[in-house]
Coordinates of C-alpha atoms and ligand atoms in Angstrom, one line a residue:
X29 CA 122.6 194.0 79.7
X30 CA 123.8 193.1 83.0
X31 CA 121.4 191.7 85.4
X32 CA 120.9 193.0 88.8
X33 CA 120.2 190.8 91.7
X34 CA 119.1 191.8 95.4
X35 CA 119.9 189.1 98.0
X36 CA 118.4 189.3 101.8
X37 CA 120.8 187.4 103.9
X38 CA 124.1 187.8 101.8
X39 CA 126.3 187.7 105.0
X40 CA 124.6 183.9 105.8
X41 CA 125.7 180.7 104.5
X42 CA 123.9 180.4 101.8
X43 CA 123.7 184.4 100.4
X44 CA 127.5 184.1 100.6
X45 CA 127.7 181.6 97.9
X46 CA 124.7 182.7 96.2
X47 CA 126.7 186.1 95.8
X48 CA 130.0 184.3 94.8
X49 CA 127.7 182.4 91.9
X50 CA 126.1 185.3 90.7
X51 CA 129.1 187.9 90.9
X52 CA 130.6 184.4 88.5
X53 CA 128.1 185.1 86.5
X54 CA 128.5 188.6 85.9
X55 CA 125.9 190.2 88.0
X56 CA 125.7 193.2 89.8
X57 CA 125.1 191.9 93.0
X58 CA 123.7 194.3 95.8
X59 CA 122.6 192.6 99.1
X60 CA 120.9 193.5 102.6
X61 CA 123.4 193.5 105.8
X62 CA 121.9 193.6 109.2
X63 CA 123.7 196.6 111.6
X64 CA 125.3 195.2 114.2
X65 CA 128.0 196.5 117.2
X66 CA 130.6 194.3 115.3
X67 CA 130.8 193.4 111.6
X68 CA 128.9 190.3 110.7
X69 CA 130.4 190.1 107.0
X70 CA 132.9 187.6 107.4
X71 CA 131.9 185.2 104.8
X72 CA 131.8 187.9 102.0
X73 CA 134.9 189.9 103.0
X74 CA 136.5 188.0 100.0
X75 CA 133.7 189.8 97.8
X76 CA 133.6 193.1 99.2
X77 CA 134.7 196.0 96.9
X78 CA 135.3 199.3 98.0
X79 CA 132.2 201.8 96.6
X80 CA 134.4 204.7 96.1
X81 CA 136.7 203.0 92.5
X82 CA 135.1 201.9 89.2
X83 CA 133.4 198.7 88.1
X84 CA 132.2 198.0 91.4
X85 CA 129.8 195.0 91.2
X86 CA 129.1 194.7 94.8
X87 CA 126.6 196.6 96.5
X88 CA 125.6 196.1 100.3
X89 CA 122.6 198.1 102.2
X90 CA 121.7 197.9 105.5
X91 CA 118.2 196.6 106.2
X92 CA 116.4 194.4 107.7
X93 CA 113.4 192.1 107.0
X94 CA 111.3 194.0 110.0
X95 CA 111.3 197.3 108.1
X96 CA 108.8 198.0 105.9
X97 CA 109.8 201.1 104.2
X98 CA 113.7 200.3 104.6
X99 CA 112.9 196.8 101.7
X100 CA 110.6 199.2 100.0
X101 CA 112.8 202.0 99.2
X102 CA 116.1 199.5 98.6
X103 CA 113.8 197.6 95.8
X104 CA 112.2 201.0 94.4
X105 CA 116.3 202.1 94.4
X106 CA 117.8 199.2 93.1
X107 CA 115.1 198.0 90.3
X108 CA 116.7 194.5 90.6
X109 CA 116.0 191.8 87.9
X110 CA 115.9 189.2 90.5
X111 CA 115.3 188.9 94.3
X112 CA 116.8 185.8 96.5
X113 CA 115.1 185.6 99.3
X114 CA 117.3 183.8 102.0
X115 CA 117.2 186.4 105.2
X116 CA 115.5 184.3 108.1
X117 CA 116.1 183.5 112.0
X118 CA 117.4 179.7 110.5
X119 CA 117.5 178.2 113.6
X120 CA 114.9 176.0 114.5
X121 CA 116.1 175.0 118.5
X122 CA 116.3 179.1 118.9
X123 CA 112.8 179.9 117.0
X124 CA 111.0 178.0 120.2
X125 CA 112.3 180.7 122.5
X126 CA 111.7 183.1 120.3
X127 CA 108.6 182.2 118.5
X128 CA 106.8 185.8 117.5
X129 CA 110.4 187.6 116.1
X130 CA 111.2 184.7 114.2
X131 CA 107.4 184.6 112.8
X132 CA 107.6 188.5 112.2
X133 CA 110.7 188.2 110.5
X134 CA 110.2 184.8 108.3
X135 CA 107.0 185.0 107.9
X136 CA 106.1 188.7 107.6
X137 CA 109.5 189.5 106.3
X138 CA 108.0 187.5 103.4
X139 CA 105.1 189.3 102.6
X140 CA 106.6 192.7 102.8
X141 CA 109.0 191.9 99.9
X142 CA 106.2 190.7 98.1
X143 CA 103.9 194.0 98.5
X144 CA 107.1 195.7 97.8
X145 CA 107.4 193.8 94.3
X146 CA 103.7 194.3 93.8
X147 CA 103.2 197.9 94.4
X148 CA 106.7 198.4 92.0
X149 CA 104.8 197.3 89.1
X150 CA 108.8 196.0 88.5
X151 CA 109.2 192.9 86.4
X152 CA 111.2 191.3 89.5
X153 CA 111.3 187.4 89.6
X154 CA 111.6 186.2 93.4
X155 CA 113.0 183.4 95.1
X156 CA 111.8 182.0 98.4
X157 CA 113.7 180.1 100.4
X158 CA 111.2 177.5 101.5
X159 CA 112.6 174.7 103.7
X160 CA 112.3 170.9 104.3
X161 CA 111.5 171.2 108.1
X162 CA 107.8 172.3 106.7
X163 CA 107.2 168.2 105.9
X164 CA 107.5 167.9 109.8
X165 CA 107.0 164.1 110.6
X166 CA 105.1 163.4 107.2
X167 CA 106.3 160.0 105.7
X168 CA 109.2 160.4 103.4
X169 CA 110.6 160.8 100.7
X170 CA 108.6 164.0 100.4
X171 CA 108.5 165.7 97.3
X172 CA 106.4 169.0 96.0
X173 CA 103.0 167.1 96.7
X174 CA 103.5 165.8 100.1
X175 CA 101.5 167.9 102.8
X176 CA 103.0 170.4 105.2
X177 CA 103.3 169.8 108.8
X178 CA 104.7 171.7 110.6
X179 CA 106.3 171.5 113.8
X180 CA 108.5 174.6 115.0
X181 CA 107.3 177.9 115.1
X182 CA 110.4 178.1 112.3
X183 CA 108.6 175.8 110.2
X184 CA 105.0 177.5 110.8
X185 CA 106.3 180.8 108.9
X186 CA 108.1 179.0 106.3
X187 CA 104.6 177.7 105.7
X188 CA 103.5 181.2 105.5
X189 CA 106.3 182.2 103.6
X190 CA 105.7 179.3 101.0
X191 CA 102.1 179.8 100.3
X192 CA 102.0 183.5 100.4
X193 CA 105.3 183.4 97.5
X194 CA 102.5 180.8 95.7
X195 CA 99.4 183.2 96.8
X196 CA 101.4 186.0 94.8
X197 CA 102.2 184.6 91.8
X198 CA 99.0 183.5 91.0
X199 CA 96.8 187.0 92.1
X200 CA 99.3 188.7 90.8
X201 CA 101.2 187.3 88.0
X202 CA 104.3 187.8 90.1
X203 CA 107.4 185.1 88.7
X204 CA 107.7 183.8 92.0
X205 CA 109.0 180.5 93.0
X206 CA 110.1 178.3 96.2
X207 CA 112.4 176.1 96.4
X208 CA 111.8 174.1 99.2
X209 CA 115.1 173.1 100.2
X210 CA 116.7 170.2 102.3
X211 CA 119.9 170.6 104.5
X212 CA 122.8 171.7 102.8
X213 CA 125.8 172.2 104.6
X214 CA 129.5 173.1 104.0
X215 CA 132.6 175.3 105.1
X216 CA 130.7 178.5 105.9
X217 CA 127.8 176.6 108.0
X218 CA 127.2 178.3 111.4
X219 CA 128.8 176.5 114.1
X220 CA 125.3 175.5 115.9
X221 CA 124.1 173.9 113.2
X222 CA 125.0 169.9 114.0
X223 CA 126.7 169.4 111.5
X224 CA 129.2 172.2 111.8
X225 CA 129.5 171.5 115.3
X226 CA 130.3 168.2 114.6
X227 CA 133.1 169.2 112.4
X228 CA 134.7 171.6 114.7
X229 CA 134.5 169.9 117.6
X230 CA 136.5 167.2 115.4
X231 CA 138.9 169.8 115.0
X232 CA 139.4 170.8 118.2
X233 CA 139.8 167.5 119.8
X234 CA 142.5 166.6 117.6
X235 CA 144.2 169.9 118.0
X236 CA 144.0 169.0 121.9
X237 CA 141.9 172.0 122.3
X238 CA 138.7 170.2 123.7
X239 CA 137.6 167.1 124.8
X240 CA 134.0 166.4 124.8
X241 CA 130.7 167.3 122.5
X242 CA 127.6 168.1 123.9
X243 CA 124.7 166.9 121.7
X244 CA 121.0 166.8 122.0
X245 CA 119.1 163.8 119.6
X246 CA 121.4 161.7 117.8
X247 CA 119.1 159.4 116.4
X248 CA 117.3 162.3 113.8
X249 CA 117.8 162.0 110.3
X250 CA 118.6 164.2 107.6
X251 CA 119.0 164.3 103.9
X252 CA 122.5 166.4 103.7
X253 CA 123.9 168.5 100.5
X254 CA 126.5 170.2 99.8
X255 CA 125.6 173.9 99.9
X256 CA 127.1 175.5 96.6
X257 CA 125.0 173.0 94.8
X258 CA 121.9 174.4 95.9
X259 CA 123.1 177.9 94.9
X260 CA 123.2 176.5 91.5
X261 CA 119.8 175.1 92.4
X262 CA 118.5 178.4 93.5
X263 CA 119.6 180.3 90.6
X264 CA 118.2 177.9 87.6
X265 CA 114.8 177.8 89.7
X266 CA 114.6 182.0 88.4
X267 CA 115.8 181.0 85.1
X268 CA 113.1 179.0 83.8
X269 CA 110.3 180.3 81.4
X270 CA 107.3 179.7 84.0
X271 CA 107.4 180.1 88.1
X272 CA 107.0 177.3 89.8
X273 CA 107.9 175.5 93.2
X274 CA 110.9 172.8 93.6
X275 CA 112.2 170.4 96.0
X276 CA 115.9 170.1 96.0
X277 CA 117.9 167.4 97.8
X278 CA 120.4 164.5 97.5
X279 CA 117.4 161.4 98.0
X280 CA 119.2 160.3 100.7
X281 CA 119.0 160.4 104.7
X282 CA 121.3 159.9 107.1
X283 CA 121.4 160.1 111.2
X284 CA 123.3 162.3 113.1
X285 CA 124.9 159.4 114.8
X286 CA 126.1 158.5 110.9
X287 CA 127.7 161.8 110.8
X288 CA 129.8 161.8 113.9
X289 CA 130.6 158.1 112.8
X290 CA 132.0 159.0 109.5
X291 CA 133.6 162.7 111.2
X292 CA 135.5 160.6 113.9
X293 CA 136.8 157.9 112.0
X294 CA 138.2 160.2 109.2
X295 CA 140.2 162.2 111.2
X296 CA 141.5 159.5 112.8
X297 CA 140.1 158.9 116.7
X298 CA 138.1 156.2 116.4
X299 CA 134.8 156.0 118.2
X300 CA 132.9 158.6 118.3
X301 CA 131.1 157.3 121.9
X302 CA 134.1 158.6 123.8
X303 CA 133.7 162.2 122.7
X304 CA 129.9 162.2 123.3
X305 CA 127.7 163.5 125.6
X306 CA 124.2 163.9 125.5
X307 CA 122.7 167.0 127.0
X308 CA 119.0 167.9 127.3
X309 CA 119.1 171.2 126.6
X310 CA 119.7 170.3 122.9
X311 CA 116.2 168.3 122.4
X312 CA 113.5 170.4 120.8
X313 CA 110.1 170.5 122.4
X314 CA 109.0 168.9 119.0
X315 CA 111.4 167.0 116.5
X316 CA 111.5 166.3 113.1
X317 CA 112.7 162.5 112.9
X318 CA 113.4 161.8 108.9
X319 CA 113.7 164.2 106.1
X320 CA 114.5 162.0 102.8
X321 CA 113.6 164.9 99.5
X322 CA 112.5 163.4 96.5
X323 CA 114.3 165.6 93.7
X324 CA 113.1 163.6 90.8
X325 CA 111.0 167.1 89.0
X326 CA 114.4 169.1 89.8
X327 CA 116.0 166.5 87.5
X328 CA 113.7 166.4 84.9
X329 CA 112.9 170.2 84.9
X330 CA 116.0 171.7 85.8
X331 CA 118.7 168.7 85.0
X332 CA 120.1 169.5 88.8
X333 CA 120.9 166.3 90.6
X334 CA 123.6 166.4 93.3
X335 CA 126.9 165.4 93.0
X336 CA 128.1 165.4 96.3
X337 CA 127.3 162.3 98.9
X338 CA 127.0 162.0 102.3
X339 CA 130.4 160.9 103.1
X340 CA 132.1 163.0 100.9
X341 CA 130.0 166.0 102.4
X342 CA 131.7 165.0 105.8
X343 CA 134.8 164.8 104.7
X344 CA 135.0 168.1 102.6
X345 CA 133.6 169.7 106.2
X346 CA 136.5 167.6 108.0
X347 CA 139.1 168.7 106.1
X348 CA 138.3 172.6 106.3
X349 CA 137.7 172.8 109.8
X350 CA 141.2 170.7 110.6
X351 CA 142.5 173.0 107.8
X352 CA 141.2 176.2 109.9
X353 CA 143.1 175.1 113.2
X354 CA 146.5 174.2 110.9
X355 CA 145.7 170.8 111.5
X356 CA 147.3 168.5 108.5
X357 CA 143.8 167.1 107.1
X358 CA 143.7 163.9 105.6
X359 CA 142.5 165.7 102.2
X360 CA 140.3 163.4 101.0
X361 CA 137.7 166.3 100.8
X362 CA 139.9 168.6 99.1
X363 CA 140.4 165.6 96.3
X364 CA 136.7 165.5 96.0
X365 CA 136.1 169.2 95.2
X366 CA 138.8 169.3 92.7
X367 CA 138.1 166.3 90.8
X368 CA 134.0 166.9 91.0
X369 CA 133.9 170.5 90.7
X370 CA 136.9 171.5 87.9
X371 CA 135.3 174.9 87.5
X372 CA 134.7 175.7 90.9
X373 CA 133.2 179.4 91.2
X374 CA 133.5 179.8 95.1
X375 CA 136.3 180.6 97.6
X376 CA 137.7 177.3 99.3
X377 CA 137.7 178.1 102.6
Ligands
LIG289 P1 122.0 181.6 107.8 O1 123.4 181.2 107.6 O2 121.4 181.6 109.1 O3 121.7 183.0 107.1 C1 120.6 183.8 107.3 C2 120.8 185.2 107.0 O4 119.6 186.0 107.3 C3 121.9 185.9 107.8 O5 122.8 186.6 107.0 C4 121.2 186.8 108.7 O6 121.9 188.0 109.0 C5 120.0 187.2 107.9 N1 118.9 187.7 108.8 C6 118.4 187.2 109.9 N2 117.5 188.0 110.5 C7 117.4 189.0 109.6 C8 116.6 190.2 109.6 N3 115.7 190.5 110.6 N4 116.7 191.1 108.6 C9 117.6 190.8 107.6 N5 118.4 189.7 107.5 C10 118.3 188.8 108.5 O7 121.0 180.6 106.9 P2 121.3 179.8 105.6 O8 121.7 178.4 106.0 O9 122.2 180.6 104.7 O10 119.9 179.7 104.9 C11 119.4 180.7 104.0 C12 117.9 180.6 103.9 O11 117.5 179.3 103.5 C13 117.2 180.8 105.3 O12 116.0 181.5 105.0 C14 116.9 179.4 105.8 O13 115.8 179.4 106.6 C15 116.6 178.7 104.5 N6 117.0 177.2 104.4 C16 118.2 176.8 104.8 C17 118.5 175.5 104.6 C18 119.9 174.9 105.0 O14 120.0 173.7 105.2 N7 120.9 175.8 105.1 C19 117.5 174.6 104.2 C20 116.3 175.1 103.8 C21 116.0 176.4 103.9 P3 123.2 188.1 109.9 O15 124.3 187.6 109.0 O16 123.3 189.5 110.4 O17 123.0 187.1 111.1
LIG290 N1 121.6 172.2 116.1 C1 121.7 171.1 116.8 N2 122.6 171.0 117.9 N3 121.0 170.0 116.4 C2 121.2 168.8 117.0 C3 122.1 168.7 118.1 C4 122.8 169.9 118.6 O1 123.5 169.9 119.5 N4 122.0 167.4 118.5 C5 121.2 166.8 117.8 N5 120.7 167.6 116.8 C6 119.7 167.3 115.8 C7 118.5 168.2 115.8 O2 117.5 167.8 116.8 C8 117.9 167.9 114.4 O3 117.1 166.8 114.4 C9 119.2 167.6 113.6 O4 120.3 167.4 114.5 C10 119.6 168.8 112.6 O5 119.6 170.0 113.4 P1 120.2 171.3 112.8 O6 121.6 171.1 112.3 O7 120.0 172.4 113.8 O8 119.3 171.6 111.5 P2 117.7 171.5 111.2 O9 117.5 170.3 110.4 O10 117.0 171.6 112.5 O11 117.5 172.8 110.4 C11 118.3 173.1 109.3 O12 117.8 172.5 108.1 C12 116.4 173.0 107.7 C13 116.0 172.3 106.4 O13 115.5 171.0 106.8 C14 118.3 174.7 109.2 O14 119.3 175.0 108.2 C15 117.0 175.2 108.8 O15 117.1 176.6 108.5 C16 116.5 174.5 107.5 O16 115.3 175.0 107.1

């Protein structure tokens, strides 16, 4: 029997590749767009399939995680086998200045999914997409029993999230599980994420287009991933016999002044110091110094561990984004993916 999945936030970075994966995996695939004045799809135009012929295995609905009634009917319609729950305001800088729709939609957006599950007596297993930035400054490495603190309104309903997805599995016997995910990035990051701004701005200063980067605090540290890895991650979390909760991440952290180090040299001008300017406006009220995951029960439960290292990460993100402005990249990235991922399952972008 085919499975069905639902995904909230298929047109993100992640619900993009998630959809790719499971589409791979022979899936019917049906996923919540948000309506917007413009389409918002770009990273699953590659996927889309027109409704109207046969076989179609794609299916998206407009929605959106404010709307009761709207993820109530879509669940009660579509019956899936599986929800991914990845639809959030993912922007920690932005959920400071706006701090109640980011708790209404990632917090709340949470529960309502839940009640939905619950009251369609459905067999539906759910994935939460539970974040890192909930550790807050607790020391790492953290792993599933280090304590939440958090420290953006962001990472306050990601809290919520996390322990109403727990709350519901045990009251209710719902297969419900977190994965409480560190940083991943890759091709289709959005471009205020640091790390994709890093990349681009690369880009663009070699192509002559721009000549600075504005940057807030260089001295954070993250523990980076490669994003389709986590998809994987995401997907064997649902597929075990009994829910439970996961931290996935590489076990390393690096600073952003590591990234533009690596970024700058690779494609070949120099020090990064002479593109670099620090602007204020990037600090957060509250930061989140050092985020180092401890993935040691993904290993032994799921047999994930991650492939890709920090360097290589940079220069797979390099490599696109010089590829994107028809740049000649130095294609150490690209060597990476084909030699470490022979049976790729995603769109190289
Ligand atoms: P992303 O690229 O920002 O994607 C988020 C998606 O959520 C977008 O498609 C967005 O729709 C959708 N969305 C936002 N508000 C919505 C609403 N009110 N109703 C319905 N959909 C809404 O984020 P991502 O990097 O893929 O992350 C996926 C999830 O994992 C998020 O929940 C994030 O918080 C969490 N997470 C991410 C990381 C990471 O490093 N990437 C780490 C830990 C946890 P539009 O396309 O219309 O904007
Ligand atoms: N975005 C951004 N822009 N961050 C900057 C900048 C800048 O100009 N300059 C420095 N930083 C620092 C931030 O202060 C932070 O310490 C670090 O770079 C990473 O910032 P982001 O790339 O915005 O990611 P994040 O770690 O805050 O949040 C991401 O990872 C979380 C998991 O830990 C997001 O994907 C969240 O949704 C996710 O939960």
């Amino acid at each position: 029997m085919e499975k069905k999945a639902l995904i909230t936030g298929i047109a993100g970075q992640d619900g993009s590749y998630l959809a790719e994966f499971l589409l791979y995996k022979g899936y019917q695939v049906h996923g919540i767009i948000r309506w917007d004045s413009i389409f918002t799809t770009e990273r699953i135009d590659h996927l889309y399939q027109d409704p109207h012929v046969n076989n179609v295995k794609l299916f998206l609905h407009y929605g959106d995680l404010s709307d009761t009634g709207n993820l109530e009917r879509l669940i009660n319609q579509i019956k899936p086998d599986e929800i991914y729950h990845l639809g959030a305001m993912s922007h920690v800088k932005v959920s400071f200045d706006m701090p109640e729709s980011t708790v209404n939609i990632d917090g709340l957006g949470t529960l309502r999914i839940l009640e939905a599950i619950k009251n369609s007596k459905l067999p539906i297993k759910f994935y939460m997409a539970s974040s890192s930035e909930m550790f807050g400054n607790n020391a790492p490495p953290q792993n599933e029993n280090t304590p939440f603190h958090p420290r953006s309104p962001y990472a306050c309903a990601k809290v919520f999230s996390f322990d109403i997805t727990r709350m519901y599995r045990e009251a209710y016997g719902i297969f419900a599980c977190n994965g409480i995910l560190f940083n991943h990035e890759g091709c289709r990051r959005g471009p205020t994420f640091v790390t994709r701004k890093i990349t681009m701005a690369v880009a663009k200063i070699k192509a002559g287009l721009e000549k600075k980067i504005y940057l807030g605090n260089i001295n954070a540290k993250r523990d980076w991933g490669f994003s389709q890895e986590y998809i994987e991650a995401m997907w064997q979390i649902l597929q075990q016999d009994q829910p439970d909760d996961f931290v996935i991440a590489t076990g390393e952290s690096h600073s952003v002044k590591e990234f533009l180090e690596v970024a700058f040299q690779y494609a070949g001008l120099g020090d990064f110091k002479q593109y670099v300017e620090i602007d204020d406006r990037y600090f957060r009220p509250a930061e989140v110094e050092n985020l180092i995951g401890d993935p040691l029960k993904a290993k032994n439960k799921l047999n994930w561990e991650a492939k890709i290292k920090f360097d290589e990460l940079v220069k797979i993100m390099v490599d696109s984004d010089m590829r994107r402005l028809n740049l000649a990249a130095p294609g150490e990235g690209d060597k990476i993916i084909k030699e470490k991922f022979p049976d790729k399952w995603w769109k190289v972008d």
